PDB file of N, CA and C in Angstrom:
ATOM      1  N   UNK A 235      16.554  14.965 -19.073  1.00 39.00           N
ATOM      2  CA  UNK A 235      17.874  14.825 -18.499  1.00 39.00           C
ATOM      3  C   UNK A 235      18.043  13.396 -18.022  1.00 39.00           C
ATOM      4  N   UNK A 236      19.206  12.875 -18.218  1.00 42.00           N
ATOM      5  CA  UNK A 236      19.375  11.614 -17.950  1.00 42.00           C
ATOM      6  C   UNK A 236      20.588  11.437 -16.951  1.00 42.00           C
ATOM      7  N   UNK A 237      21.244   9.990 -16.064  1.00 41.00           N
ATOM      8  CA  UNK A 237      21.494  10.102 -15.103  1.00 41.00           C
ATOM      9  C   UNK A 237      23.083   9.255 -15.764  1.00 41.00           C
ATOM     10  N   UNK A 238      24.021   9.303 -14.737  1.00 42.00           N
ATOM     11  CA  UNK A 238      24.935   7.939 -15.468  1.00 42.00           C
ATOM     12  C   UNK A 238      24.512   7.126 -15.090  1.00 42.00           C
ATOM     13  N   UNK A 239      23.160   6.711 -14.911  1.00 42.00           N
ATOM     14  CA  UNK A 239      22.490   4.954 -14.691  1.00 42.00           C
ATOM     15  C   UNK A 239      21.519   4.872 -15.933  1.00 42.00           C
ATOM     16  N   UNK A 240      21.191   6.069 -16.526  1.00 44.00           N
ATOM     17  CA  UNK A 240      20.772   5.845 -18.268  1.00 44.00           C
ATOM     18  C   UNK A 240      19.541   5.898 -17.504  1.00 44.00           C
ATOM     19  N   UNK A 241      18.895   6.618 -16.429  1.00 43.00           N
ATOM     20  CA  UNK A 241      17.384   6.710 -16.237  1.00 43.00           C
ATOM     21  C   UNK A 241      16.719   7.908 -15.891  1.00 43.00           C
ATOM     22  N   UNK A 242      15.924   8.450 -15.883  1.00 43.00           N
ATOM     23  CA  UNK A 242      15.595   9.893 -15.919  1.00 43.00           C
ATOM     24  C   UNK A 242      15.732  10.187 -14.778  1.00 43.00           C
ATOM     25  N   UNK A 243      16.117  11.316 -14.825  1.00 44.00           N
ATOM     26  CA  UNK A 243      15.985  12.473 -13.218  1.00 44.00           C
ATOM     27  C   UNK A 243      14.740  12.696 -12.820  1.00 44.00           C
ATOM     28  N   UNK A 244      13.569  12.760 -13.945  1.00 46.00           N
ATOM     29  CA  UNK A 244      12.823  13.068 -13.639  1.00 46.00           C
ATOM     30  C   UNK A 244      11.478  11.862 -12.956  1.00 46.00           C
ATOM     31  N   UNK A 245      10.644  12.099 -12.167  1.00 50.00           N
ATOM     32  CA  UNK A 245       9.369  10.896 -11.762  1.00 50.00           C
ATOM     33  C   UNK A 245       8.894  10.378 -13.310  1.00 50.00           C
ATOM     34  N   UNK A 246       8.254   9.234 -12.719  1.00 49.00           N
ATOM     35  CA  UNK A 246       7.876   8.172 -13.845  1.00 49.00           C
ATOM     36  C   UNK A 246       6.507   8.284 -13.856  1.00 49.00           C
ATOM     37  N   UNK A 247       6.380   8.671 -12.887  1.00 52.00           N
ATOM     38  CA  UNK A 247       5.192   8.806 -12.045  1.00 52.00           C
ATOM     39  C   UNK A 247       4.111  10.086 -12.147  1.00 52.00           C
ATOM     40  N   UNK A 248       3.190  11.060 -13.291  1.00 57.00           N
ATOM     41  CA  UNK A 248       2.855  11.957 -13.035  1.00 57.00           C
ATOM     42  C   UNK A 248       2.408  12.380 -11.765  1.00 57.00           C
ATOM     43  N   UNK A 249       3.018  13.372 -11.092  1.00 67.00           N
ATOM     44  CA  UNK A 249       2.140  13.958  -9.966  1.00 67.00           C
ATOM     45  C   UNK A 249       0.769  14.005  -9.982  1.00 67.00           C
ATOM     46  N   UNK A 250       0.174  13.238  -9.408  1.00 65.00           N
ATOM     47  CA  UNK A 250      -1.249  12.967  -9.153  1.00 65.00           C
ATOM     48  C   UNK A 250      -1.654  12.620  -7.661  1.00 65.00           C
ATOM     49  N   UNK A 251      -1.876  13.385  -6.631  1.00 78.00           N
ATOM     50  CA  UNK A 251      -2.270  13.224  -5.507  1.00 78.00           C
ATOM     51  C   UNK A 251      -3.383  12.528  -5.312  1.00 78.00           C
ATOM     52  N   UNK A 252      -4.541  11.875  -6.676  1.00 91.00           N
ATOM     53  CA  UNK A 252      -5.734  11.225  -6.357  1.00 91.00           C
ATOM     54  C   UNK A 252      -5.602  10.211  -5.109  1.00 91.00           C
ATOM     55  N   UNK A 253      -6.636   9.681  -4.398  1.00 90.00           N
ATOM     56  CA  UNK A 253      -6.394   8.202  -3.704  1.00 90.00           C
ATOM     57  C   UNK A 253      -6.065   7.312  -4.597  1.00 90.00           C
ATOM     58  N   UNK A 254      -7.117   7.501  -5.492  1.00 90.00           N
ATOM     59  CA  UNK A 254      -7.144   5.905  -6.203  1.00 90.00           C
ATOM     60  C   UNK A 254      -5.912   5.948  -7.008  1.00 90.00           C
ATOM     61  N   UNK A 255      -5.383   7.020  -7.586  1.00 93.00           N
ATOM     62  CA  UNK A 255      -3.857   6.774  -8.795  1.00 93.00           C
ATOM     63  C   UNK A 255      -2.843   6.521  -7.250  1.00 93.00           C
ATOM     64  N   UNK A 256      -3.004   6.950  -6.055  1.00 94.00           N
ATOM     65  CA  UNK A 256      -1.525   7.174  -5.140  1.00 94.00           C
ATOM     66  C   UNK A 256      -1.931   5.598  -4.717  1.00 94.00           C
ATOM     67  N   UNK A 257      -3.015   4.681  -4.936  1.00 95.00           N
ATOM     68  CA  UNK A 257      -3.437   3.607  -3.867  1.00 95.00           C
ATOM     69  C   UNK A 257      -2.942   2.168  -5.266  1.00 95.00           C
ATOM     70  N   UNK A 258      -3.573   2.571  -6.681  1.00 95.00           N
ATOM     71  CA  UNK A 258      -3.525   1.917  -7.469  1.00 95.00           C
ATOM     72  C   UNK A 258      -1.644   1.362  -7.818  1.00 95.00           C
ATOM     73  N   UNK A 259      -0.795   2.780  -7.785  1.00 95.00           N
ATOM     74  CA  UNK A 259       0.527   2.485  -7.850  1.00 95.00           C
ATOM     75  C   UNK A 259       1.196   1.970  -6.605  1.00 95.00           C
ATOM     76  N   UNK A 260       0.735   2.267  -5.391  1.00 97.00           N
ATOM     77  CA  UNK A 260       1.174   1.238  -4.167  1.00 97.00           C
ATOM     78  C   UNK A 260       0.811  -0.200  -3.974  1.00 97.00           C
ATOM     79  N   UNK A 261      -0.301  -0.162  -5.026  1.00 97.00           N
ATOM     80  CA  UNK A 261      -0.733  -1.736  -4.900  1.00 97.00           C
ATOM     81  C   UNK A 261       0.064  -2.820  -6.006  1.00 97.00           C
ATOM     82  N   UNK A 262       0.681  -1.909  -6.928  1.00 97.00           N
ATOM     83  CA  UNK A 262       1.220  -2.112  -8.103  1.00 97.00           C
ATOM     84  C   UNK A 262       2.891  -2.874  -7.662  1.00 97.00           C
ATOM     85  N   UNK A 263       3.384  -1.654  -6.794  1.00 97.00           N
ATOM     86  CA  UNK A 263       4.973  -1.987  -6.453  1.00 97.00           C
ATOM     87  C   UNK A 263       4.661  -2.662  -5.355  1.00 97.00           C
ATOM     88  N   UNK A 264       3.612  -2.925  -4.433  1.00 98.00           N
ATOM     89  CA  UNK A 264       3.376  -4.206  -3.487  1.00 98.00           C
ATOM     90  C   UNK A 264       3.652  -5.062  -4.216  1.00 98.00           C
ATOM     91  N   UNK A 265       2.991  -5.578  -4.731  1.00 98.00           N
ATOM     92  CA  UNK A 265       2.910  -6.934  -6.009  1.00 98.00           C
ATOM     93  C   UNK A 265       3.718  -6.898  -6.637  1.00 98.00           C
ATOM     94  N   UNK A 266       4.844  -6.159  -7.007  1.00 98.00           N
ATOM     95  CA  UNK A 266       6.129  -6.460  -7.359  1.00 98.00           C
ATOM     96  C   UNK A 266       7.022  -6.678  -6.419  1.00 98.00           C
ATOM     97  N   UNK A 267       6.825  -6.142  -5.283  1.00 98.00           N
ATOM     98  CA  UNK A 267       8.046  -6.434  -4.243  1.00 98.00           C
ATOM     99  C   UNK A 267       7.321  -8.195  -3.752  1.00 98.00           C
ATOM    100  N   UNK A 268       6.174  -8.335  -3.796  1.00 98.00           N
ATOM    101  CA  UNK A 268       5.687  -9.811  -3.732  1.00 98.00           C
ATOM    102  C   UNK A 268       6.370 -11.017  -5.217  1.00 98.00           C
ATOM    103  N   UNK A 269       5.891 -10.597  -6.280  1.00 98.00           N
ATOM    104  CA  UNK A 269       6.537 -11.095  -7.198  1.00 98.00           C
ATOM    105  C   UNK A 269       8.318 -11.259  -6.977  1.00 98.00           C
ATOM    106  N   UNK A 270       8.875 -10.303  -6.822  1.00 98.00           N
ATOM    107  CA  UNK A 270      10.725 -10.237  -6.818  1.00 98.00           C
ATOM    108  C   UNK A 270      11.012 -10.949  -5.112  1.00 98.00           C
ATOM    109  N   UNK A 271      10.474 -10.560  -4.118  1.00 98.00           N
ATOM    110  CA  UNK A 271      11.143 -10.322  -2.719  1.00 98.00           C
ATOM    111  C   UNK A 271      12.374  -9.885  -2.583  1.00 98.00           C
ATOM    112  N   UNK A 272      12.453  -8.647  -3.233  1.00 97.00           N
ATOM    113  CA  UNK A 272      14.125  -8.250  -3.134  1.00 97.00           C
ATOM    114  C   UNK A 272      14.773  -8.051  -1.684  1.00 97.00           C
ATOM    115  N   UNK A 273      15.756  -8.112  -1.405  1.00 97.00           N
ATOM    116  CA  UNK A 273      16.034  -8.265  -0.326  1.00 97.00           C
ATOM    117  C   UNK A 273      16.489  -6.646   0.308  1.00 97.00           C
ATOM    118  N   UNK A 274      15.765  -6.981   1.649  1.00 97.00           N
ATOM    119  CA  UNK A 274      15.811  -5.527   2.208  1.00 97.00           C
ATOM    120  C   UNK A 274      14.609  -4.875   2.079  1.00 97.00           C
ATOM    121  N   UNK A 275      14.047  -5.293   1.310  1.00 97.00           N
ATOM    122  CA  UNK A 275      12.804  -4.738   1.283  1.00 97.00           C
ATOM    123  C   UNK A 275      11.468  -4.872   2.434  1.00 97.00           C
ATOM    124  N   UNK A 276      11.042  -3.781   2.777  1.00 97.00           N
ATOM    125  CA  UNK A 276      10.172  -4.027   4.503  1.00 97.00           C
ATOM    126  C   UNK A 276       8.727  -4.928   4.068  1.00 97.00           C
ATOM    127  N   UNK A 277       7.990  -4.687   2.210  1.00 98.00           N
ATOM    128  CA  UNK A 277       6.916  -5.261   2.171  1.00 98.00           C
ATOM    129  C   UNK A 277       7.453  -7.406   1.991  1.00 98.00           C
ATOM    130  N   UNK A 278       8.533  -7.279   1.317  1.00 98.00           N
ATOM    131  CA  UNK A 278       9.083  -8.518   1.006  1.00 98.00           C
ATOM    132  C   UNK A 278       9.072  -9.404   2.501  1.00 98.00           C
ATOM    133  N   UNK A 279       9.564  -8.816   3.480  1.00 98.00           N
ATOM    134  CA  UNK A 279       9.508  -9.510   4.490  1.00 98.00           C
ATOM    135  C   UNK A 279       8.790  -9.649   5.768  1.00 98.00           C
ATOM    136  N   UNK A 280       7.794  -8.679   5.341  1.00 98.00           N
ATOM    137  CA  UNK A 280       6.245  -8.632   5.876  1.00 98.00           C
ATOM    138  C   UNK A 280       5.403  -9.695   4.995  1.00 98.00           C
ATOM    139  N   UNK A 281       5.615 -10.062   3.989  1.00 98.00           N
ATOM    140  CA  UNK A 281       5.171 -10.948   3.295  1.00 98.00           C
ATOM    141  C   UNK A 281       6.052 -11.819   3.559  1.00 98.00           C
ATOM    142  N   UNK A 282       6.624 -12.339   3.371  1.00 98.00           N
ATOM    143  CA  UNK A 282       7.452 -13.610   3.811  1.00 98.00           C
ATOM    144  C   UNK A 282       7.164 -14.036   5.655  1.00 98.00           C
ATOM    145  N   UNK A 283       6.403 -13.439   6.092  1.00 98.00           N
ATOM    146  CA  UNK A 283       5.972 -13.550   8.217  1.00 98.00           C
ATOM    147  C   UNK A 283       4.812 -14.059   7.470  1.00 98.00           C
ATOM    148  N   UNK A 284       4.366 -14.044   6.473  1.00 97.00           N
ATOM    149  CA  UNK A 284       2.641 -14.627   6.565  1.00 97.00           C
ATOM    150  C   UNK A 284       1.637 -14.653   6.567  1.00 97.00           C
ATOM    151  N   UNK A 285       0.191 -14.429   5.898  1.00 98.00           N
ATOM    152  CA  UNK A 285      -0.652 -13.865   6.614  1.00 98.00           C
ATOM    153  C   UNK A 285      -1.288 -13.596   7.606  1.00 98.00           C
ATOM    154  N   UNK A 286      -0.833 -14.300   8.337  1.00 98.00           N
ATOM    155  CA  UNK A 286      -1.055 -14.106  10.201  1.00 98.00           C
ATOM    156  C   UNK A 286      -0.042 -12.739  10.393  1.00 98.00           C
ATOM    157  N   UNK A 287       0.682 -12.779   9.984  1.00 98.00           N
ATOM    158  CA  UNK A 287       1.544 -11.728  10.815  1.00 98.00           C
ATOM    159  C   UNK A 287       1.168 -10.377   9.773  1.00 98.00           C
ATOM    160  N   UNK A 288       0.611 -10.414   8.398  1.00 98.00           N
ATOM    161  CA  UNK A 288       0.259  -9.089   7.892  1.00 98.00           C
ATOM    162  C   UNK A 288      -1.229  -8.664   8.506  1.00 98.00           C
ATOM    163  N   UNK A 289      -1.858 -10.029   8.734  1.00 98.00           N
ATOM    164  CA  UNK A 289      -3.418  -9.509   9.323  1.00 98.00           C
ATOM    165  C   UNK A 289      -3.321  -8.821  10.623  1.00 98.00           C
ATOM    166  N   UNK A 290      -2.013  -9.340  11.658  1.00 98.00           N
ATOM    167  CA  UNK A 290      -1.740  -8.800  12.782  1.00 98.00           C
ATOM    168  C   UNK A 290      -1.256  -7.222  12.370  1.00 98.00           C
ATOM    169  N   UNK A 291      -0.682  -7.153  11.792  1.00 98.00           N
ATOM    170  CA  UNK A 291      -0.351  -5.888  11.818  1.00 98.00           C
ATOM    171  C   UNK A 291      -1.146  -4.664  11.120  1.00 98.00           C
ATOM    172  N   UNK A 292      -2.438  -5.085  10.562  1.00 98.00           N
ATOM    173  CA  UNK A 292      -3.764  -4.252  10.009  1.00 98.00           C
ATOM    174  C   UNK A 292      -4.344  -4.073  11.024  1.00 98.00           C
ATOM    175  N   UNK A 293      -4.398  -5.099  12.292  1.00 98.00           N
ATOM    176  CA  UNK A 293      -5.142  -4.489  13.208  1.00 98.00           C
ATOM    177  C   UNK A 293      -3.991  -3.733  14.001  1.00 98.00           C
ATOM    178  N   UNK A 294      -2.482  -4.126  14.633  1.00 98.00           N
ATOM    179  CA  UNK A 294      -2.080  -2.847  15.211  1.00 98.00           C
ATOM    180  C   UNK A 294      -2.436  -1.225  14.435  1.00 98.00           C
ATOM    181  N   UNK A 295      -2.426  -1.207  13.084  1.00 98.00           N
ATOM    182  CA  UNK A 295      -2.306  -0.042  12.569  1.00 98.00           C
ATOM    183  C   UNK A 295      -3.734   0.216  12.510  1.00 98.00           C
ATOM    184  N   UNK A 296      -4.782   0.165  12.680  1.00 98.00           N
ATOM    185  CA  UNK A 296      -6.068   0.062  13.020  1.00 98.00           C
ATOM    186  C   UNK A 296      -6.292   0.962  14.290  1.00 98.00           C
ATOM    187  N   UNK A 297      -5.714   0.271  15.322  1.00 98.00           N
ATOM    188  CA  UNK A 297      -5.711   0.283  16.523  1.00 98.00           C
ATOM    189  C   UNK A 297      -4.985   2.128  16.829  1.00 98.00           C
ATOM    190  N   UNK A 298      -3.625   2.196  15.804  1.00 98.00           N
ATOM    191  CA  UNK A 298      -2.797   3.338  15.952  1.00 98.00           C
ATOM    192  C   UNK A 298      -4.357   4.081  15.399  1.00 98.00           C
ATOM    193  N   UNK A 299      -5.008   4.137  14.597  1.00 98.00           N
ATOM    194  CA  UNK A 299      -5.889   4.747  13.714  1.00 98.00           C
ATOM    195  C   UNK A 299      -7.124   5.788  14.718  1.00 98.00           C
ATOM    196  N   UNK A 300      -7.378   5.058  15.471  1.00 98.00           N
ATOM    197  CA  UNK A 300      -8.277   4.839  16.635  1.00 98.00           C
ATOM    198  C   UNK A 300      -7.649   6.243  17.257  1.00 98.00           C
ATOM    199  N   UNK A 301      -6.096   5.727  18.211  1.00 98.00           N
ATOM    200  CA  UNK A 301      -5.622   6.697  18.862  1.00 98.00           C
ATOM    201  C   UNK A 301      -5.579   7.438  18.241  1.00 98.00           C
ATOM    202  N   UNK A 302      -5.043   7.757  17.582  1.00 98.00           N
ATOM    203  CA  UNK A 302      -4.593   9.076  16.267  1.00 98.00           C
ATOM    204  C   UNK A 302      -6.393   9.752  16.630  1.00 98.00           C
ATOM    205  N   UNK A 303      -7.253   8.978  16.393  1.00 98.00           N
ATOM    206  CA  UNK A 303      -8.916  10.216  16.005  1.00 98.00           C
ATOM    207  C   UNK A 303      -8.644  10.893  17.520  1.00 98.00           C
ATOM    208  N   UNK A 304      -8.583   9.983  18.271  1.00 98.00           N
ATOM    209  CA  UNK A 304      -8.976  10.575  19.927  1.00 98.00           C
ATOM    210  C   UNK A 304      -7.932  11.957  19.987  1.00 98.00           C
ATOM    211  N   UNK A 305      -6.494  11.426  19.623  1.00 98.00           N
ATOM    212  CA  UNK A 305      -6.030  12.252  20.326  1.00 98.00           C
ATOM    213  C   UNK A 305      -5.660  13.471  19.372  1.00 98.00           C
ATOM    214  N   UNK A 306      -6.585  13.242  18.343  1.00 97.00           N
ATOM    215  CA  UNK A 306      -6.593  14.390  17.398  1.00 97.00           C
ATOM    216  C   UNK A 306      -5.139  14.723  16.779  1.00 97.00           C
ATOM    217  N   UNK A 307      -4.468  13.818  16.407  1.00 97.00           N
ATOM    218  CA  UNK A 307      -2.935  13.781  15.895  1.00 97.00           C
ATOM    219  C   UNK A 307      -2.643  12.620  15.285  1.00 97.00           C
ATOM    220  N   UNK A 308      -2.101  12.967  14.285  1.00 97.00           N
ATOM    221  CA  UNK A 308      -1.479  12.468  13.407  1.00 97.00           C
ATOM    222  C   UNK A 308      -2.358  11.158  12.683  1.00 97.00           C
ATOM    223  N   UNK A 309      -3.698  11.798  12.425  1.00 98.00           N
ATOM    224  CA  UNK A 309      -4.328  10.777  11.784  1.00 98.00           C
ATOM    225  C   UNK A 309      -3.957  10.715  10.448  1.00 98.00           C
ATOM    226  N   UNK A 310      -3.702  11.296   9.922  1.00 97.00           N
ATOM    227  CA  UNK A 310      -3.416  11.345   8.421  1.00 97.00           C
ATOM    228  C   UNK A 310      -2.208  10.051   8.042  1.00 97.00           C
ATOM    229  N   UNK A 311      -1.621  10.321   8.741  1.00 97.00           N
ATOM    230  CA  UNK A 311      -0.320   9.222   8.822  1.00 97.00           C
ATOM    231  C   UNK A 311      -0.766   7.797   9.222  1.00 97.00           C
ATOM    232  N   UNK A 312      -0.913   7.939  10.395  1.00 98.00           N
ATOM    233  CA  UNK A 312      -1.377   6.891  10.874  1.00 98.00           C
ATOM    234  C   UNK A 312      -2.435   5.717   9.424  1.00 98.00           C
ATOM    235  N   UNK A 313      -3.354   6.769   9.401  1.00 98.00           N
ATOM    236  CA  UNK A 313      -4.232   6.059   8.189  1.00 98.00           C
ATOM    237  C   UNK A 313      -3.540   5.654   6.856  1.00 98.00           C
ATOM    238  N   UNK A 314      -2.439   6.490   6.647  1.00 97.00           N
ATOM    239  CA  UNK A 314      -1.616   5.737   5.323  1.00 97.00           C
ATOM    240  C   UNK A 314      -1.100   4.608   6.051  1.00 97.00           C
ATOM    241  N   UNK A 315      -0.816   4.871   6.965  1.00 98.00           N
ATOM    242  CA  UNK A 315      -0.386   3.289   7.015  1.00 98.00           C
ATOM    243  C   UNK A 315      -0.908   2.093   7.019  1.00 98.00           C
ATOM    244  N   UNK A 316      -2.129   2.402   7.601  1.00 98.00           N
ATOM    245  CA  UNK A 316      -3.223   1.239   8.021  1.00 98.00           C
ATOM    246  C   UNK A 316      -3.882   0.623   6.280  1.00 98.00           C
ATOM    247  N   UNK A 317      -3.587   1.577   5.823  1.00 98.00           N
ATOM    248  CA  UNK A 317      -3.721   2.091   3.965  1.00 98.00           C
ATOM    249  C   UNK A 317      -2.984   0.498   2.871  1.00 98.00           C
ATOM    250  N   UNK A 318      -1.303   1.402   3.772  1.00 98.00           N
ATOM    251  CA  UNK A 318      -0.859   0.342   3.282  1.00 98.00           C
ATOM    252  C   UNK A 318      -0.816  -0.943   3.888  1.00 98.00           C
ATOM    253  N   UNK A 319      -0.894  -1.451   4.965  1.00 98.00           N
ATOM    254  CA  UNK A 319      -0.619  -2.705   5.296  1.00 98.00           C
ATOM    255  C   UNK A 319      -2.259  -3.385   4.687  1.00 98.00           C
ATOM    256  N   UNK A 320      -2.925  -1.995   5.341  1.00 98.00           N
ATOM    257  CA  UNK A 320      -4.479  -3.457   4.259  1.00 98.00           C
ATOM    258  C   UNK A 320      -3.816  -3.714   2.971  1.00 98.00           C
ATOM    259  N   UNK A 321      -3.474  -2.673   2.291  1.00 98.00           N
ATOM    260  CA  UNK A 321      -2.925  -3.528   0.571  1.00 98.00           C
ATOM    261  C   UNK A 321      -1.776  -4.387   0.605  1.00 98.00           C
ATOM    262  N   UNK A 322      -1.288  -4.533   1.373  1.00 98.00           N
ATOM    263  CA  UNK A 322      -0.088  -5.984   1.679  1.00 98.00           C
ATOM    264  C   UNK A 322      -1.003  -6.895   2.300  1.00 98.00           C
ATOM    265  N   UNK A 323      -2.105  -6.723   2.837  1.00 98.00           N
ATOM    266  CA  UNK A 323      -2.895  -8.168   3.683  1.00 98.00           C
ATOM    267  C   UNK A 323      -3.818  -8.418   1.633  1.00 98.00           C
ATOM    268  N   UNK A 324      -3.899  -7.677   1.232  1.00 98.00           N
ATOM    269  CA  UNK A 324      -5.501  -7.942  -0.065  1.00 98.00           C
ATOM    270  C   UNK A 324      -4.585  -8.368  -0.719  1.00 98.00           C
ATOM    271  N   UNK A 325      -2.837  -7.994  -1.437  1.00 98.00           N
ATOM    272  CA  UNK A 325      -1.867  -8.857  -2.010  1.00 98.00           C
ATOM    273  C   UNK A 325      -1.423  -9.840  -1.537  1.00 98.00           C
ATOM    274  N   UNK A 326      -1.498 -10.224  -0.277  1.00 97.00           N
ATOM    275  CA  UNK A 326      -0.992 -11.370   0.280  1.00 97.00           C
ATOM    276  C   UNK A 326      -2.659 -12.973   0.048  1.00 97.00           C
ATOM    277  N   UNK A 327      -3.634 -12.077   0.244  1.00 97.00           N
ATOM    278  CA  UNK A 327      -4.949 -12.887  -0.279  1.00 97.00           C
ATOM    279  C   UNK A 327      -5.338 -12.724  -1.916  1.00 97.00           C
ATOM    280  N   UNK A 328      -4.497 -12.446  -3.010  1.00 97.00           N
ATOM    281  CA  UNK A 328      -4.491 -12.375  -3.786  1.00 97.00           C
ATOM    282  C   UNK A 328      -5.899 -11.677  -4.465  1.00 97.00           C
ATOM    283  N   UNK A 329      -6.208 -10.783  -3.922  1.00 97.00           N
ATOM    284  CA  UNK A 329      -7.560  -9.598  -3.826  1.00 97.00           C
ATOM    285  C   UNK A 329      -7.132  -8.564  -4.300  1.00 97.00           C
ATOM    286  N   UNK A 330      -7.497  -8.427  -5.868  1.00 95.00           N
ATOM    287  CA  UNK A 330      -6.857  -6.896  -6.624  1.00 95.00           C
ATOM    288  C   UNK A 330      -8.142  -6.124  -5.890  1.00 95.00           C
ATOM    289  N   UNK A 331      -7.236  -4.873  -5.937  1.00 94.00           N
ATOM    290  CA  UNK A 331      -7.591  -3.272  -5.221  1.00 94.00           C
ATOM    291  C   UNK A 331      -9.194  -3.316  -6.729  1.00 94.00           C
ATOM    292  N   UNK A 332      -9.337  -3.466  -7.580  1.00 94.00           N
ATOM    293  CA  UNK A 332     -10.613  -3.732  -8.101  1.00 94.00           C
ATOM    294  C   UNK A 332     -11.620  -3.967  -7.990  1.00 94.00           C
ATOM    295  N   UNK A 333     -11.571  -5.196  -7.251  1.00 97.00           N
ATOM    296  CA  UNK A 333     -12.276  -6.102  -6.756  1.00 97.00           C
ATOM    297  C   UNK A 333     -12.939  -4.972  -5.755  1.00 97.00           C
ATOM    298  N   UNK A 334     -12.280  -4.817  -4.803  1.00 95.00           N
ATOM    299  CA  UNK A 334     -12.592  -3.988  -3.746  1.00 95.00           C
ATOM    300  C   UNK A 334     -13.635  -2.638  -3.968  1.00 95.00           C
ATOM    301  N   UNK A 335     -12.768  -1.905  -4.951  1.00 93.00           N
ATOM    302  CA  UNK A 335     -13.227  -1.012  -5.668  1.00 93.00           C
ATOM    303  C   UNK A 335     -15.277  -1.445  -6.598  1.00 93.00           C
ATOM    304  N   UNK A 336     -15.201  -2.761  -6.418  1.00 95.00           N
ATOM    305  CA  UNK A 336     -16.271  -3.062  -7.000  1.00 95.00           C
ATOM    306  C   UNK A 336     -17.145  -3.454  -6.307  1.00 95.00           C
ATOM    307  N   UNK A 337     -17.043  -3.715  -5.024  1.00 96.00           N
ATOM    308  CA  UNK A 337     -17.977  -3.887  -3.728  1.00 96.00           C
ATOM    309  C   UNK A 337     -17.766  -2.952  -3.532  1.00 96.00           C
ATOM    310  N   UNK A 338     -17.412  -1.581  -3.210  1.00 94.00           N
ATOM    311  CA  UNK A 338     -17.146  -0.701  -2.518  1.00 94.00           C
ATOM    312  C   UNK A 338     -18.608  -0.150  -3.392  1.00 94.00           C
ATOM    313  N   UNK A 339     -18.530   0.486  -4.885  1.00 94.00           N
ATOM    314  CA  UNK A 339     -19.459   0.689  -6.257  1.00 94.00           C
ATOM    315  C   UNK A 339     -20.820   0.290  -5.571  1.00 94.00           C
ATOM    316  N   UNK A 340     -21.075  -1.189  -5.132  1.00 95.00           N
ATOM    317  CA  UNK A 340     -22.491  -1.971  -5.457  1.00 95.00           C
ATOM    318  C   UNK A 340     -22.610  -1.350  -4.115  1.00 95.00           C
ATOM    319  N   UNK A 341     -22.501  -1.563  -2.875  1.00 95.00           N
ATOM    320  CA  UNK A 341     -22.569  -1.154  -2.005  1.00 95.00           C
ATOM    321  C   UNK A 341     -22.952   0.402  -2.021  1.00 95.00           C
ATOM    322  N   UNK A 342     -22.291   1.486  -2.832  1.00 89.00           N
ATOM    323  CA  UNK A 342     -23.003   2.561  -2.596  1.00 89.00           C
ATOM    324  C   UNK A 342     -24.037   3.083  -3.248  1.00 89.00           C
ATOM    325  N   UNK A 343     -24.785   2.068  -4.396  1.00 81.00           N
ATOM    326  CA  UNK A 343     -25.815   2.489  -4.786  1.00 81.00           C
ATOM    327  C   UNK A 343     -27.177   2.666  -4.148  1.00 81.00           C
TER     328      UNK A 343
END
């Protein structure tokens, strides 16, 4: 089924709840909203503050991460977020989610 904008109704996206497919495609449209900076966009102008101001905000969401264990709420959330702003600080240091993925590998052998 198609839309009057000529694009599907349906996701582009197979439903795949994995980390790595839900982490790999957030790291994907990071780096495009870095590439474009469309305007309005919240990663475009979290990137445009700097890496001082994305590293600042890995540790507030860090910090939320923390509270969230103690107070036994809403860690799940909390941690996507902390999720995503690390992958706006590793796109902003030009550090593919790979890379990571490949110290993460050597490290657990």
């Amino acid at each position: 089924e198609r839309s009057c904008f000529f694009t599907s109704l349906t996701s582009t996206y197979e439903e795949d709840p994995s980390l790595s497919r839900v982490l790999e495609r957030l790291a994907a449209t990071i780096a495009k909203r870095h590439r474009e900076m469309p305007e309005g966009s919240y990663t475009a102008e979290l990137i445009a503050q700097g890496t001082m101001r994305v590293a600042q905000k890995v540790g507030e969401e860090a910090v939320e991460v923390i509270i969230a264990a103690l107070e036994g709420k809403r860690l799940a959330e909390e941690s996507a977020d902390l999720l995503y702003h690390l992958l706006v600080l590793l796109e902003e240091g030009s550090i593919r989610l790979e890379k990571v993925a490949k110290v993460l590998n050597e490290r657990h052998r």
